Coordinates of C-alpha atoms and ligand atoms in Angstrom, one line a residue:
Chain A
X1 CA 137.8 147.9 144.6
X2 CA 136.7 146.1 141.0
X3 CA 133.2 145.9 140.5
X4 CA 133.0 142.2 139.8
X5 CA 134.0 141.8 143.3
X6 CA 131.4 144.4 145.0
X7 CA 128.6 142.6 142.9
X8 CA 129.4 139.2 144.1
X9 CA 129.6 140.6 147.4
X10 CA 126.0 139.9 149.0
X11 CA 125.9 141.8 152.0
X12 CA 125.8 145.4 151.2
X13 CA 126.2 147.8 154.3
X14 CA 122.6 148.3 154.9
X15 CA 121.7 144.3 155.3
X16 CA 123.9 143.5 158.2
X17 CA 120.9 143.4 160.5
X18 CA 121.8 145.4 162.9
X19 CA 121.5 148.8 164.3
X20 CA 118.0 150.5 166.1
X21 CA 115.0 148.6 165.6
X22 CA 116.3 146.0 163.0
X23 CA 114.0 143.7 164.2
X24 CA 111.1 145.5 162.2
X25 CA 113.4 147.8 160.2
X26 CA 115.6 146.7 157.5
X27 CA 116.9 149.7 156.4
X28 CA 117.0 153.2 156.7
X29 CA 117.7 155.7 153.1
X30 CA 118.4 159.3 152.7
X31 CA 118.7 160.6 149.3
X32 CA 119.4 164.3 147.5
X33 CA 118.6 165.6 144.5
X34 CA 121.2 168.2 143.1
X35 CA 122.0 169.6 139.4
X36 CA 124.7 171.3 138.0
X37 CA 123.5 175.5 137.5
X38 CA 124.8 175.7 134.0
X39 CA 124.5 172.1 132.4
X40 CA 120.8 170.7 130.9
X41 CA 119.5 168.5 133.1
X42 CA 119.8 164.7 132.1
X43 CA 116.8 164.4 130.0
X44 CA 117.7 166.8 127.3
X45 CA 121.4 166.5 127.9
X46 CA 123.6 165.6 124.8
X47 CA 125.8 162.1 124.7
X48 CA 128.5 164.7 124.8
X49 CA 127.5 167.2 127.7
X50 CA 126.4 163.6 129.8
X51 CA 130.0 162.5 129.4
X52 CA 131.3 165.8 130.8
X53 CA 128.9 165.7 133.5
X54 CA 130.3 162.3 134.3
X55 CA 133.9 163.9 134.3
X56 CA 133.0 166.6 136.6
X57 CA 131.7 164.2 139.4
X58 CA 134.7 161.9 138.9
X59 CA 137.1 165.3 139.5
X60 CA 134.8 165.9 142.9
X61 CA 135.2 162.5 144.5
X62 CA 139.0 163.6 146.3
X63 CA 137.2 166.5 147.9
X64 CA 133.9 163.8 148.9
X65 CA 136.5 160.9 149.8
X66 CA 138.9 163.2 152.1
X67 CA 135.7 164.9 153.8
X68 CA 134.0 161.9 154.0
X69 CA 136.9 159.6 155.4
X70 CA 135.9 156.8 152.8
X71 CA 137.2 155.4 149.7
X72 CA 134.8 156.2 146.5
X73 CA 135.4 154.7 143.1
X74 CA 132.9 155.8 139.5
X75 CA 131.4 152.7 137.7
X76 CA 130.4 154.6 134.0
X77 CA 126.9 152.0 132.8
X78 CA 129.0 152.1 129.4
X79 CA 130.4 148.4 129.0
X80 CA 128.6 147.3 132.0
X81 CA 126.8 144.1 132.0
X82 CA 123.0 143.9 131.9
X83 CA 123.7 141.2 134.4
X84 CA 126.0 143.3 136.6
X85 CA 123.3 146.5 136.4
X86 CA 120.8 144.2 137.6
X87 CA 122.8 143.2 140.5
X88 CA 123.4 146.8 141.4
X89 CA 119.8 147.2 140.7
X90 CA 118.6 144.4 143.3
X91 CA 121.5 145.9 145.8
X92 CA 119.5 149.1 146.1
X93 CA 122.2 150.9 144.9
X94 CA 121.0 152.4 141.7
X95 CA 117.7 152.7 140.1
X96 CA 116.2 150.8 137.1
X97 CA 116.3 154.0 135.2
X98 CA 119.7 154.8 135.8
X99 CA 120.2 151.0 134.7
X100 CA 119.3 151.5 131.3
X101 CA 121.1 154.6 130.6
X102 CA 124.6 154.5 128.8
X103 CA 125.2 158.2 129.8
X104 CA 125.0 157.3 133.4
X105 CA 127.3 156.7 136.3
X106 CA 127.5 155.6 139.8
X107 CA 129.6 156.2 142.3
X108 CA 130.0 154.0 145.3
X109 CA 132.0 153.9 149.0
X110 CA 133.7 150.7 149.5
X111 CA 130.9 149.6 152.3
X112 CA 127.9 150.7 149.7
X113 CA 126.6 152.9 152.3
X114 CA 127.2 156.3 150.3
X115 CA 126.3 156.4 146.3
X116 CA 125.5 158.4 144.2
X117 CA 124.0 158.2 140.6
X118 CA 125.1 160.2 138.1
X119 CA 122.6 161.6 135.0
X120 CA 119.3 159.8 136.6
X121 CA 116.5 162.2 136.7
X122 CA 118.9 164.3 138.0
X123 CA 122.7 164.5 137.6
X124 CA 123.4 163.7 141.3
X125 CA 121.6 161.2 143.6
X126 CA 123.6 161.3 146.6
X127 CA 122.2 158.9 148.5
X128 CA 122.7 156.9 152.0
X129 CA 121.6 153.6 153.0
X130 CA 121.5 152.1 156.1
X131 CA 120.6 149.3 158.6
X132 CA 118.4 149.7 161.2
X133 CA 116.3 153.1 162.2
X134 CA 119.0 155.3 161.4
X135 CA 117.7 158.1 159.7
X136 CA 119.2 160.7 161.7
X137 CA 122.3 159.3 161.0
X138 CA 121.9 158.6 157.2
X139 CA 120.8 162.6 157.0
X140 CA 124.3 163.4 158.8
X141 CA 126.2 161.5 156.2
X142 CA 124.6 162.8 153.6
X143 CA 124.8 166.4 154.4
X144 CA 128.1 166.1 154.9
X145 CA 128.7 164.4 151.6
X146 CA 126.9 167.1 149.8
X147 CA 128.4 169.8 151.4
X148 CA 131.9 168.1 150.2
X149 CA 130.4 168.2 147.0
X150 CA 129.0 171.5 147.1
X151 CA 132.5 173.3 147.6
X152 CA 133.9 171.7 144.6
X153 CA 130.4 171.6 141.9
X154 CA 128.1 174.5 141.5
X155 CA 124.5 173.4 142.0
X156 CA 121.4 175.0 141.0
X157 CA 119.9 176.1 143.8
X158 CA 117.6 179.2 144.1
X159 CA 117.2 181.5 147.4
X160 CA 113.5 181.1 147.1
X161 CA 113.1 177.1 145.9
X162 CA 116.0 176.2 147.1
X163 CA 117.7 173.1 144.8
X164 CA 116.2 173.1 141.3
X165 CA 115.3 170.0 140.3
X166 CA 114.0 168.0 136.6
X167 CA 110.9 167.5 138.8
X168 CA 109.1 170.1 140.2
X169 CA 108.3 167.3 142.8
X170 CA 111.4 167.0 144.2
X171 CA 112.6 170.9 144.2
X172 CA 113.5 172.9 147.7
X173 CA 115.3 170.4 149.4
X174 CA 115.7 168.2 146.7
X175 CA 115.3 165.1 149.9
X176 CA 113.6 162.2 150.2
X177 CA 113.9 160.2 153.3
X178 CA 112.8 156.7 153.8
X179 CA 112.7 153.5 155.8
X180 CA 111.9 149.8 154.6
X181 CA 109.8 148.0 157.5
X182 CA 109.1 144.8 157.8
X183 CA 105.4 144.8 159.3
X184 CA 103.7 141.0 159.5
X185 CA 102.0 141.9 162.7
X186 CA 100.0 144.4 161.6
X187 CA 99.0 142.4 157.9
X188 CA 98.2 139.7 160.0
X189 CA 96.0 141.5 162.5
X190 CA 95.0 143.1 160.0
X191 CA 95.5 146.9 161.0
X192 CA 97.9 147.8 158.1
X193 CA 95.3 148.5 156.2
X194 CA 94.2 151.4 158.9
X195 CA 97.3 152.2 159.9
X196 CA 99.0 153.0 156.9
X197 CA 95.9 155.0 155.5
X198 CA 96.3 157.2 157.9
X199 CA 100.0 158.0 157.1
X200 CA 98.9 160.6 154.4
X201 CA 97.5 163.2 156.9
X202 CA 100.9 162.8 158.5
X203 CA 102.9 163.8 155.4
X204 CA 104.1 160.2 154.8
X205 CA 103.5 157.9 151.2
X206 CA 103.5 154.2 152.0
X207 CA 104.4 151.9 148.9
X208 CA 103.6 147.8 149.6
X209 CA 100.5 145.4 149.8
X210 CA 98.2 146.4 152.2
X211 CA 94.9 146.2 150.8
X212 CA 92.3 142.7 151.7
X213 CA 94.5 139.6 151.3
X214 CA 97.5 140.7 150.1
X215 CA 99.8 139.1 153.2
X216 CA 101.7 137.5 150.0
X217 CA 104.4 140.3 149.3
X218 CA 106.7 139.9 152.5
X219 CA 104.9 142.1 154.2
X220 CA 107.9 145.0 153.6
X221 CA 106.8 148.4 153.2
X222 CA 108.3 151.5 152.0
X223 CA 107.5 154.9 153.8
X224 CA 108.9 158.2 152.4
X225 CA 108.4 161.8 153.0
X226 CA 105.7 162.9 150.8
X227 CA 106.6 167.2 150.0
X228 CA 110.5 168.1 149.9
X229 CA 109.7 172.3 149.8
X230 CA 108.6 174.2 152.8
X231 CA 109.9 172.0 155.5
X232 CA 113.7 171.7 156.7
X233 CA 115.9 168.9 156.4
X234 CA 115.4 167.6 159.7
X235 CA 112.2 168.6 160.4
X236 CA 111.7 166.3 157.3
X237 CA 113.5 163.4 159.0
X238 CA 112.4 163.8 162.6
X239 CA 109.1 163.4 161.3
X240 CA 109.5 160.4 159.5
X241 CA 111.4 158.8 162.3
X242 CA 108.8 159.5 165.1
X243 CA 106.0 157.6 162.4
X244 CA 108.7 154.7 162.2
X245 CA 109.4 154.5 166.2
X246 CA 105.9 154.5 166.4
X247 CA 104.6 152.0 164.0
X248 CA 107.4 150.2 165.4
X249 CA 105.5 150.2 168.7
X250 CA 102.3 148.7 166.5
X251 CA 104.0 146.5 165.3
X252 CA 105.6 144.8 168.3
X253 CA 102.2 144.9 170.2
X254 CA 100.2 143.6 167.3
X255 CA 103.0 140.6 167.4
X256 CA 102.6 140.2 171.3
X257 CA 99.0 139.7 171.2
X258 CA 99.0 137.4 168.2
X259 CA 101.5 135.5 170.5
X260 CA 99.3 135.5 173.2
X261 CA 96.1 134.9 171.4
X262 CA 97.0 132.6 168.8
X263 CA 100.6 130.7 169.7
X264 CA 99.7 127.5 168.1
X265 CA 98.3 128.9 165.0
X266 CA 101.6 131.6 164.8
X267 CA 103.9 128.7 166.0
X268 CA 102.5 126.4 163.4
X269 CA 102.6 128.9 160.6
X270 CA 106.3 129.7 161.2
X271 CA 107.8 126.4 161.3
X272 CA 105.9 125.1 158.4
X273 CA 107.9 128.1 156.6
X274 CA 110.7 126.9 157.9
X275 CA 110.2 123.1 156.9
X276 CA 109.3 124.0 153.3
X277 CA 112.4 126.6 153.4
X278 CA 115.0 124.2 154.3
X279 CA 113.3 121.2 152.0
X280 CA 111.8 122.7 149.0
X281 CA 113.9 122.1 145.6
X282 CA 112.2 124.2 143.5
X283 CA 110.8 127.5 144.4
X284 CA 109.8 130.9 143.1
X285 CA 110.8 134.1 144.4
X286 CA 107.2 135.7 145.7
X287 CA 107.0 131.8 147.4
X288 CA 110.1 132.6 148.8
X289 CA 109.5 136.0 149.6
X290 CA 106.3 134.9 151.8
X291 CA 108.0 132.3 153.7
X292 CA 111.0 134.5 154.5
X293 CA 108.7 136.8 156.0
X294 CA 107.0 134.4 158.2
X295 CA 110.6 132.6 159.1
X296 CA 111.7 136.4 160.0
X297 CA 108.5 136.6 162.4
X298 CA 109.6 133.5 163.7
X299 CA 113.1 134.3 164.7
X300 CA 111.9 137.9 166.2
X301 CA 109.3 136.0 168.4
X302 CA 112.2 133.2 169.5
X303 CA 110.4 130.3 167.9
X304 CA 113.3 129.7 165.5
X305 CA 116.2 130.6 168.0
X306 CA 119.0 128.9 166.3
X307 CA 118.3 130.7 162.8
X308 CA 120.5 134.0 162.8
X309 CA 117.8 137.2 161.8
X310 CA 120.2 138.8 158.8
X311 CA 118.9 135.6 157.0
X312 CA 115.8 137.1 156.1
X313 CA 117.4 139.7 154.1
X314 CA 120.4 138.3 153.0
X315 CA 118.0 135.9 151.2
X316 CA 115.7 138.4 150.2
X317 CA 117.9 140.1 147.7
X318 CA 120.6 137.1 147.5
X319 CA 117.2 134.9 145.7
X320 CA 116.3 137.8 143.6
X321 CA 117.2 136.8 139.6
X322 CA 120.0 139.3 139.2
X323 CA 122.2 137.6 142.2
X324 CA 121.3 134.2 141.2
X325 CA 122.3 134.8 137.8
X326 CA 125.3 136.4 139.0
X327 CA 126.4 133.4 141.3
X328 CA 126.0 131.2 137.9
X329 CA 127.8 133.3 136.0
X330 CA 125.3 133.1 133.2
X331 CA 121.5 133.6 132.6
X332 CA 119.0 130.8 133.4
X333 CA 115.3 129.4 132.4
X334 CA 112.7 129.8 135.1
X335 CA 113.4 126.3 136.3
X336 CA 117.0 126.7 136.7
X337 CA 116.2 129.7 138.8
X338 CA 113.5 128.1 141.5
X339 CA 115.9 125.1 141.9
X340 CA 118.8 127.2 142.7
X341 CA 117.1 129.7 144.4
X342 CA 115.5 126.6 146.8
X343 CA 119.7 125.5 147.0
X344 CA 120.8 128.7 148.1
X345 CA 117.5 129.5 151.1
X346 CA 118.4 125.5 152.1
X347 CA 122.1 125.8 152.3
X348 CA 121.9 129.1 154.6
X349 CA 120.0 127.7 156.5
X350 CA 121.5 124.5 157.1
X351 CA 124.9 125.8 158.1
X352 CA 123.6 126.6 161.6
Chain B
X1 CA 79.4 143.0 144.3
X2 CA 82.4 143.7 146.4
X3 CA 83.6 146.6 147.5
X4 CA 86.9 146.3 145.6
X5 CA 88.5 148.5 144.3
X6 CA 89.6 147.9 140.6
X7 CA 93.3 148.9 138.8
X8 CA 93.3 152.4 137.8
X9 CA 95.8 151.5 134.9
X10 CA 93.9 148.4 133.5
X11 CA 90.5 148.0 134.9
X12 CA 90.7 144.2 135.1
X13 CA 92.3 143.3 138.2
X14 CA 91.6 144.0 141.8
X15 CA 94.0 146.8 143.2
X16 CA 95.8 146.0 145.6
X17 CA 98.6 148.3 145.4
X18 CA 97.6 151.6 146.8
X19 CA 98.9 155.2 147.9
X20 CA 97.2 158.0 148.4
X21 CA 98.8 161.8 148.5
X22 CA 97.5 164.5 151.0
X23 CA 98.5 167.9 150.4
X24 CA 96.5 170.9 151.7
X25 CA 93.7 168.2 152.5
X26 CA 93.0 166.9 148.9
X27 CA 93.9 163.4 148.4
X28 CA 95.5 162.0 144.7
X29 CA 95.2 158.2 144.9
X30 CA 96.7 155.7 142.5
X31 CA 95.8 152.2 143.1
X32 CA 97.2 149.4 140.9
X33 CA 96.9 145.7 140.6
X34 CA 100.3 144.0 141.2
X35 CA 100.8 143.4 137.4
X36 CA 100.7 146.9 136.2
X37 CA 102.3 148.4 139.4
X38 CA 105.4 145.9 138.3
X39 CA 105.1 147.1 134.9
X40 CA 105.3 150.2 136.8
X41 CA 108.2 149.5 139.1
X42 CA 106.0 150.6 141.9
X43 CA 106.9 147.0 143.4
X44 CA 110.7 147.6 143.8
X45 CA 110.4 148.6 147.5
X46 CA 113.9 150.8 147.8
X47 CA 113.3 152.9 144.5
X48 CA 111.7 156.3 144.1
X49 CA 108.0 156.5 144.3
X50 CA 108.2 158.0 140.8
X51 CA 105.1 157.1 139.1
X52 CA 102.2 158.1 140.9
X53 CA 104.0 161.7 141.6
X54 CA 103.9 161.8 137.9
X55 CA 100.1 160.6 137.5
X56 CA 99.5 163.5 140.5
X57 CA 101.9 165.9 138.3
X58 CA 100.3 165.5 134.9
X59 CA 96.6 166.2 136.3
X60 CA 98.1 169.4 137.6
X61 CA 99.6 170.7 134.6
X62 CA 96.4 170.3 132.3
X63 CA 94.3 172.0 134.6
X64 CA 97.4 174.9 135.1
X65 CA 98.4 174.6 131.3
X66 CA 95.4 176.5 130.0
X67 CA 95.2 179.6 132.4
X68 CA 99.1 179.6 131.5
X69 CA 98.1 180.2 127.9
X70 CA 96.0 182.6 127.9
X71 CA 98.6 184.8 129.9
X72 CA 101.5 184.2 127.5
X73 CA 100.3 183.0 123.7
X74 CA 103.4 183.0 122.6
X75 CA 104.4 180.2 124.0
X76 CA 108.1 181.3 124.9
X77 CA 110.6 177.9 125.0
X78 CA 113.3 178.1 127.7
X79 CA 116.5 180.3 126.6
X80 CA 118.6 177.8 129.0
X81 CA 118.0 174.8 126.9
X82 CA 114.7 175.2 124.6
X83 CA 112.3 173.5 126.5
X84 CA 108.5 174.6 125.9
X85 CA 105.4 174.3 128.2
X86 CA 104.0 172.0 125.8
X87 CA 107.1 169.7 126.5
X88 CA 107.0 170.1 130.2
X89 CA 103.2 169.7 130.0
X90 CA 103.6 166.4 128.1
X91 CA 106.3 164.7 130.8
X92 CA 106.4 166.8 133.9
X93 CA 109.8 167.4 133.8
X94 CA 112.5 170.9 133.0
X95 CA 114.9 170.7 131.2
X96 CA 117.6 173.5 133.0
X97 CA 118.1 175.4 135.9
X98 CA 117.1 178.4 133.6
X99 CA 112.9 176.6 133.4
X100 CA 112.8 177.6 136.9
X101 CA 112.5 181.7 136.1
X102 CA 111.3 180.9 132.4
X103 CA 108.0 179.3 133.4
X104 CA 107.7 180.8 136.9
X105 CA 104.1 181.8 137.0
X106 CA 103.1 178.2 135.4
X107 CA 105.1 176.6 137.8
X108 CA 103.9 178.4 141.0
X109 CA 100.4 177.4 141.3
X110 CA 101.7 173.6 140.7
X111 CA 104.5 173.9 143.1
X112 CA 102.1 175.2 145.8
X113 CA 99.5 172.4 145.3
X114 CA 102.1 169.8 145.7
X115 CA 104.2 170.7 148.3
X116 CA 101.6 173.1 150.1
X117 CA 104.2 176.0 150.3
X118 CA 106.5 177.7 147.7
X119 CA 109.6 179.0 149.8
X120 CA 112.5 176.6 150.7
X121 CA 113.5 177.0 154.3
X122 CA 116.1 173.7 154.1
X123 CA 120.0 173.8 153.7
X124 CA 121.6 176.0 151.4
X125 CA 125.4 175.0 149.4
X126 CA 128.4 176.0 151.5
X127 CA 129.2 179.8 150.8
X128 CA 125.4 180.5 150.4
X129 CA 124.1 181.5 153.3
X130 CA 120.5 180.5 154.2
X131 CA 118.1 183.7 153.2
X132 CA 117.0 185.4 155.7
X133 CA 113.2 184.9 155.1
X134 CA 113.9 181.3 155.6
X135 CA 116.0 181.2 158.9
X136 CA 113.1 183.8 159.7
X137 CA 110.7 181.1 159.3
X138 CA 112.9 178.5 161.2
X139 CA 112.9 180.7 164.3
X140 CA 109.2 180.8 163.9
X141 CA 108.4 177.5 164.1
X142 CA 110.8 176.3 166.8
X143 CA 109.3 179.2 168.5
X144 CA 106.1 177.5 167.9
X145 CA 107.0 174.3 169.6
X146 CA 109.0 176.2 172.8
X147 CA 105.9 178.0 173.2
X148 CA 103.5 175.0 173.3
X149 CA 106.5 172.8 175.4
X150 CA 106.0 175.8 177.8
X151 CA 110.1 176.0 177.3
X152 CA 109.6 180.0 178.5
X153 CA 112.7 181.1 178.5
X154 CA 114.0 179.8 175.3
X155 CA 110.9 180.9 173.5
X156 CA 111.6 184.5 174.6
X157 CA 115.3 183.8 173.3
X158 CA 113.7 183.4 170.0
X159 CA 111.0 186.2 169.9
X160 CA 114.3 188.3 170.3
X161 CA 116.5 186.8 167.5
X162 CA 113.3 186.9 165.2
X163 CA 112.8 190.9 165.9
X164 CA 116.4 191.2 165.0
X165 CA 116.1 189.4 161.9
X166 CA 113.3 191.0 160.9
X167 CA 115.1 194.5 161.4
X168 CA 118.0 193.9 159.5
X169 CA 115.8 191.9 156.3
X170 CA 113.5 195.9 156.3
X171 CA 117.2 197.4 156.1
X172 CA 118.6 195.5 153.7
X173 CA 115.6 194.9 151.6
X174 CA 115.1 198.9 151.7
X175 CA 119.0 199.4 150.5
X176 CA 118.8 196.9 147.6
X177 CA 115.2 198.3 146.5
X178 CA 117.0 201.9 146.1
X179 CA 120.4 201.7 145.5
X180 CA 121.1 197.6 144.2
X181 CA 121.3 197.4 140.6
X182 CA 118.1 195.3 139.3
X183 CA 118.9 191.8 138.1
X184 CA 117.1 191.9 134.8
Ligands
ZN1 ZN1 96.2 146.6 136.5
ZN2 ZN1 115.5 175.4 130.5

């Protein structure tokens, strides 16, 4: 697989739109955070040692690929585009700190649900990404990648704190786990707020709008375990699965009742997206961001039957600058960008 | 006045970005307005929630960084790859597997406040076993939950496997203390 041809390709494993829940979950992400015992860690590694840290992983990836039953293939930053590392960047698949670093590496499977970042914070991410509410899942495939790794790389781990880490905040099990959910019902009856408050006391950090008028960000949230020492790996992801099943259930009975209690206003409010979706020619991505939220409501509550729901985030990273950029083969001024990005949302959504 | 709350980072704008960290029932907070939790990356939903663990981190390690002193003046920099407390003070992150043992008694009190506990009871490599402290406190807490499920049987299944456990950690603990050689 060349990269050139992953980066054009859109839909990366975790946006096909389905699996558990997709409706209100986009995706589901486990990641781990391992060093090598007798290497520096990345921040006060040499040019040198980074290299041979990069050479080490690339050495592991038969053991991860036969183990694993996928194909891997190492992308070093060196010589990549800022273009392409901003596509990768938008994808999910590698942080903008890793995008800036010329040490650094990634490692991807050939459906971009495994990767694994190389000299970050760290010198391995492994991390999995998937559709749906599929955490339990996404922990399986990890584990088993890391144990593949494990076999063949000698980690620093410690009996008592389990895997060192460069931040103390990540050490024992060195894992965060975390969904994306898509939440309009509860900003629009306007219980996120109280809802997601709460999710401290439950050991779970929220990252999104929710504060007083803030509807404007696509209403997506990001909810991650909030300690990684002291607690197992699955009690770590049971627990962050029951508070997605159940602010799932919010969620769909915040949507019922604004159905019943307000249809017209809900009904009016979706298809007004939808008509400045599929006739705007210029538009800006936090516009577009909004409306795509408010079309995705509309598909999930069968207002907008004929619009397929992997739309909403298809569009959400294929409008981002990176990918639009990428599509032109070149950069663009602002302008450039709103009109195409108003080409692309009407095109999609006129080929039904 | 309203009751908004301002941006931490630049005072000007109306937060609206907010997270808030519970461990061992104090709360760290960061709110931002969207402009500086941007600048931040804060606003890129997928990535690490790497800034405000930092802000929570940093707080930490002044208030830790002085009793730390006064126990070792001589301010000792890491064998493994010459980090000093001063550097790991200043960004709130080690620089080696070796920091871990080098700093130990700065690092435990910060550990504990963040996570709430110091002892890993999660997965070990393959060919490591899992200590026995920690599949000791495994047992415990799935005992725990059998006990409250009112799941008799198994919890008595447990009790059993955590006596054993316990037996053979006094035995072996005991043999190492007189006999092992000490590591350092
Ligand atoms: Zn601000
Ligand atoms: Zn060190």
């Amino acid at each position: 697989m060349s990269l050139d041809e992953l980066l054009k390709r859109e839909r990366s494993g975790w946006m096909k739109g389905d699996g558990p829940a997709a409706d209100i979950v986009l995706s589901s992400r486990v990641r781990l955070a391992r060093n090598l015992a007798d290497t520096a860690f990345p921040p006060r590694l040499s040019p040198a040692a980074a290299a041979g840290v990069v050479e080490r992983v690339q050495a592991a990836l038969p053991s991860l690929s036969s183990a694993l039953n996928r194909r891997f293939a190492l992308f070093p930053l060196k010589g990549m585009s800022r273009l392409d590392r901003q596509v990768l960047v938008e994808k999910h698949l590698i942080s903008p700190l890793l995008a800036k670093n010329d040490a650094a590496a990634v490692v991807l499977s050939e459906d971009e649900t495994v990767s694994i970042m190389v000299n970050e914070e760290d010198h391995l991410r492994i991390q999995v990404l998937m559709p749906g509410l599929q955490l339990e899942e996404a922990w399986r495939l990890a584990d088993a990648a890391d144990d593949a790794l494990s076999r063949v790389l000698n980690f620093a781990y410690s009996d008592d704190q389990g895997y060192l880490t460069t931040c103390p905040t990540n050490l024992g099990t060195g894992m965060r786990v975390s969904v994306m959910m898509h939440l309009p019902g509860l900003v629009l009856s306007q219980q996120a707020g109280r809802l997601l408050g709460a999710l401290p006391k439950l050991g779970a950090v929220v990252r999104g709008m929710y504060g007083e008028g803030s509807e404007a960000k696509g209403n997506l949230f990001q909810i991650s375990n909030q300690v990684t020492l002291g607690q197992t790996e699955r009690e770590l992801t049971d627990n962050l699965s029951s508070i997605a099943r159940q602010l799932v259930e919010q969620e769909r009975s915040a949507r019922e009742r604004l159905y019943r209690e307000m249809r017209w206003q809900l009904e009016d409010r979706v298809c007004r997206a939808y008509g400045i979706l599929t006739n705007a020619r210029l538009i800006s991505s936090d516009e577009a961001l909004r409306l795509l939220s408010d079309l995705r409501l509309g598909i999930d509550l069968n207002i907008l039957p004929h619009v397929p729901p992997q739309v909403f985030s298809d569009l959400v990273v294929a409008t981002r600058v990176g990918f639009l950029q990428k599509a032109a083969s070149r950069q663009l001024t602002p302008q450039e960008r709103d009109l195409r990005r108003a080409t692309l949302i009407r095109q999609r959504l006129q080929a039904r | 006045m309203s009751g908004q709350i301002m941006c931490q980072e630049c005072g000007q704008r109306p937060a609206t970005f907010h997270m808030t960290h519970v461990i061992n029932d104090q709360a760290t907070e960061v709110h931002l307005c969207e402009q500086c939790a941007r600048e931040h990356g804060e606003f890129d939903f997928l990535l690490e929630p790497k800034f405000s663990l930092h802000h929570l981190l940093a707080g930490l390690l002044e208030q830790h960084a002085g009793a730390w002193a006064l126990k070792s003046p001589t301010q000792k920099a890491c064998p493994g790859c010459g980090l000093t407390y001063a550097d790991f003070a200043r960004t709130g992150l080690l620089g080696c597997a070796r920091c871990y043992e080098t700093f130990a008694g700065a690092l435990e009190p910060v550990v504990r406040r963040v996570h709430g506990h110091t002892r890993h009871v999660g997965k070990a490599p393959v060919g490591r076993e899992v200590p026995v402290a920690a599949r000791i406190q495994q047992l415990r807490r799935r005992l725990q939950q059998a006990v409250a499920e009112e799941r008799y049987e198994e919890a008595a299944r447990l009790r059993d496997e955590i006596r054993q456990l316990e037996a053979s950690q006094g035995a072996a603990g005991g043999a190492s203390r007189e006999g092992g050689p000490r590591s350092r």
